[in-house]
């Protein structure tokens, strides 16, 4: 059943007060959350890109202070780049299949967790307990780190 002329005019003119009051309240809520959404989004992307770039600046320190061998550092590079390349394809498909915001959030939190585990490996100096354990742990963390970092690009 089609609306009559007065109902159509009220919808077009915006004279329907309850809907306008509700829309105005929703608009105010949206505006109130807008700075917070900007801060969280900007901060999240900043930290994701910062964490991706910091590795290249600390390679020499990892070799000198943490005692990592040049072979381990090159293996870490290869592991990260390989999983990052494969992860770009996987993340693109996940972003098309699922909510891209959720995929990005998982990637950001996963990247943070990987950075934490890398720091734990250096704090507890796994290489003093067992070189093999330390190497496997850090390579496994970098394997996951490549996948998590890849969510920032294609999604």
Tab-separated table of C-alpha atoms in Angstrom:
chain	number	residue	atom	x	y	z
A	1	UNK	CA	0.000	0.000	0.000
A	2	UNK	CA	1.522	3.330	-1.074
A	3	UNK	CA	1.807	6.212	1.409
A	4	UNK	CA	-0.575	9.119	0.923
A	5	UNK	CA	0.586	12.600	-0.093
A	6	UNK	CA	0.823	14.011	3.447
A	7	UNK	CA	3.019	11.115	4.661
A	8	UNK	CA	5.342	11.510	1.655
A	9	UNK	CA	5.612	15.280	2.185
A	10	UNK	CA	6.431	14.779	5.879
A	11	UNK	CA	9.226	12.353	5.015
A	12	UNK	CA	10.717	14.576	2.300
A	13	UNK	CA	10.438	17.850	4.227
A	14	UNK	CA	11.827	16.311	7.412
A	15	UNK	CA	8.910	17.527	9.472
A	16	UNK	CA	8.449	14.192	11.185
A	17	UNK	CA	9.730	15.239	14.624
A	18	UNK	CA	10.336	11.865	16.364
A	19	UNK	CA	12.563	10.597	13.541
A	20	UNK	CA	14.453	13.877	13.376
A	21	UNK	CA	14.998	13.899	17.121
A	22	UNK	CA	16.266	10.332	16.988
A	23	UNK	CA	18.509	11.085	14.007
A	24	UNK	CA	19.837	14.187	15.726
A	25	UNK	CA	20.690	12.174	18.841
A	26	UNK	CA	22.428	9.515	16.737
A	27	UNK	CA	24.369	12.242	14.926
A	28	UNK	CA	25.489	13.738	18.257
A	29	UNK	CA	26.665	10.326	19.467
A	30	UNK	CA	28.550	9.793	16.230
A	31	UNK	CA	30.265	13.163	16.569
A	32	UNK	CA	31.160	12.420	20.201
A	33	UNK	CA	32.923	9.157	19.242
A	34	UNK	CA	34.624	10.552	16.144
A	35	UNK	CA	37.798	11.867	17.888
A	36	UNK	CA	38.183	8.595	19.785
A	37	UNK	CA	37.793	6.547	16.590
A	38	UNK	CA	40.372	8.745	14.855
A	39	UNK	CA	42.833	8.379	17.737
A	40	UNK	CA	42.464	4.601	17.932
A	41	UNK	CA	42.727	4.147	14.158
A	42	UNK	CA	45.681	6.507	13.742
A	43	UNK	CA	47.446	5.110	16.793
A	44	UNK	CA	46.901	1.528	15.689
A	45	UNK	CA	48.261	2.088	12.199
A	46	UNK	CA	51.156	4.145	13.544
A	47	UNK	CA	52.189	1.373	15.904
A	48	UNK	CA	51.760	-1.313	13.238
A	49	UNK	CA	54.046	0.518	10.829
A	50	UNK	CA	56.465	1.477	13.589
A	51	UNK	CA	56.785	-2.144	14.702
A	52	UNK	CA	57.364	-3.238	11.130
A	53	UNK	CA	60.209	-0.768	10.639
A	54	UNK	CA	61.957	-1.052	13.995
A	55	UNK	CA	63.479	-4.455	13.238
A	56	UNK	CA	65.801	-3.097	10.564
A	57	UNK	CA	67.182	-0.528	12.983
A	58	UNK	CA	67.988	-2.982	15.781
A	59	UNK	CA	69.589	-5.815	13.822
A	60	UNK	CA	73.083	-4.789	14.852
A	61	UNK	CA	72.030	-4.454	18.500
A	62	UNK	CA	70.443	-7.901	18.391
A	63	UNK	CA	73.684	-9.325	17.113
A	64	UNK	CA	75.874	-7.468	19.624
A	65	UNK	CA	73.756	-7.384	22.792
A	66	UNK	CA	71.401	-10.353	22.471
A	67	UNK	CA	74.058	-12.618	20.993
A	68	UNK	CA	72.120	-13.619	17.886
A	69	UNK	CA	74.250	-15.015	15.091
A	70	UNK	CA	74.192	-13.468	11.612
A	71	UNK	CA	72.676	-16.738	10.354
A	72	UNK	CA	69.782	-16.428	12.816
A	73	UNK	CA	69.183	-12.796	11.871
A	74	UNK	CA	69.115	-13.666	8.164
A	75	UNK	CA	66.755	-16.551	8.938
A	76	UNK	CA	64.519	-14.137	10.841
A	77	UNK	CA	64.467	-11.843	7.783
A	78	UNK	CA	63.612	-14.707	5.456
A	79	UNK	CA	60.936	-16.059	7.792
A	80	UNK	CA	59.282	-12.661	8.169
A	81	UNK	CA	59.352	-11.803	4.458
A	82	UNK	CA	58.100	-15.235	3.409
A	83	UNK	CA	55.174	-15.293	5.801
A	84	UNK	CA	54.435	-11.633	5.049
A	85	UNK	CA	54.185	-12.405	1.322
A	86	UNK	CA	51.930	-15.421	1.857
A	87	UNK	CA	49.991	-13.528	4.520
A	88	UNK	CA	49.144	-10.737	2.058
A	89	UNK	CA	47.233	-13.223	-0.049
A	90	UNK	CA	45.576	-14.867	2.957
A	91	UNK	CA	44.712	-11.535	4.584
A	92	UNK	CA	43.171	-10.240	1.380
A	93	UNK	CA	40.890	-13.263	1.238
A	94	UNK	CA	40.061	-12.961	4.946
A	95	UNK	CA	39.282	-9.258	4.480
A	96	UNK	CA	36.896	-10.116	1.642
A	97	UNK	CA	35.257	-12.924	3.589
A	98	UNK	CA	35.025	-11.407	7.077
A	99	UNK	CA	34.653	-7.932	8.489
A	100	UNK	CA	37.864	-6.045	7.534
A	101	UNK	CA	37.845	-4.179	10.840
A	102	UNK	CA	37.991	-7.462	12.726
A	103	UNK	CA	40.823	-8.755	10.543
A	104	UNK	CA	42.803	-5.532	11.113
A	105	UNK	CA	42.174	-5.645	14.867
A	106	UNK	CA	43.387	-9.238	15.075
A	107	UNK	CA	46.476	-8.260	13.096
A	108	UNK	CA	47.239	-5.292	15.339
A	109	UNK	CA	46.808	-7.232	18.569
A	110	UNK	CA	48.732	-10.205	17.177
A	111	UNK	CA	51.609	-7.938	16.136
A	112	UNK	CA	51.708	-6.491	19.625
A	113	UNK	CA	51.753	-9.963	21.152
A	114	UNK	CA	54.617	-11.007	18.862
A	115	UNK	CA	56.621	-7.940	19.841
A	116	UNK	CA	55.994	-8.809	23.479
A	117	UNK	CA	57.227	-12.385	22.950
A	118	UNK	CA	60.330	-11.113	21.172
A	119	UNK	CA	61.051	-8.921	24.158
A	120	UNK	CA	60.465	-11.865	26.511
A	121	UNK	CA	62.991	-13.912	24.529
A	122	UNK	CA	65.596	-11.206	25.040
A	123	UNK	CA	64.688	-10.572	28.708
A	124	UNK	CA	64.933	-14.212	29.705
A	125	UNK	CA	67.866	-14.800	27.361
A	126	UNK	CA	66.683	-18.111	25.953
A	127	UNK	CA	70.015	-18.570	24.193
A	128	UNK	CA	71.807	-19.094	27.507
A	129	UNK	CA	69.520	-22.032	28.352
A	130	UNK	CA	69.591	-23.620	24.929
A	131	UNK	CA	70.656	-22.158	21.623
A	132	UNK	CA	68.286	-24.477	19.759
A	133	UNK	CA	65.336	-23.494	21.986
A	134	UNK	CA	66.120	-19.801	21.557
A	135	UNK	CA	66.423	-20.096	17.783
A	136	UNK	CA	63.212	-22.093	17.401
A	137	UNK	CA	61.299	-19.722	19.687
A	138	UNK	CA	62.397	-16.535	17.925
A	139	UNK	CA	61.803	-18.029	14.456
A	140	UNK	CA	58.320	-19.198	15.479
A	141	UNK	CA	57.527	-15.718	16.772
A	142	UNK	CA	58.752	-14.165	13.518
A	143	UNK	CA	56.693	-16.690	11.557
A	144	UNK	CA	53.542	-15.444	13.315
A	145	UNK	CA	54.704	-11.816	13.170
A	146	UNK	CA	54.857	-11.901	9.366
A	147	UNK	CA	51.265	-13.103	9.123
A	148	UNK	CA	49.972	-10.561	11.615
A	149	UNK	CA	51.823	-7.693	9.952
A	150	UNK	CA	50.378	-8.638	6.566
A	151	UNK	CA	46.855	-7.773	7.704
A	152	UNK	CA	47.612	-4.043	7.461
A	153	UNK	CA	48.087	-3.965	3.699
A	154	UNK	CA	45.511	-5.774	1.576
A	155	UNK	CA	42.547	-5.507	3.938
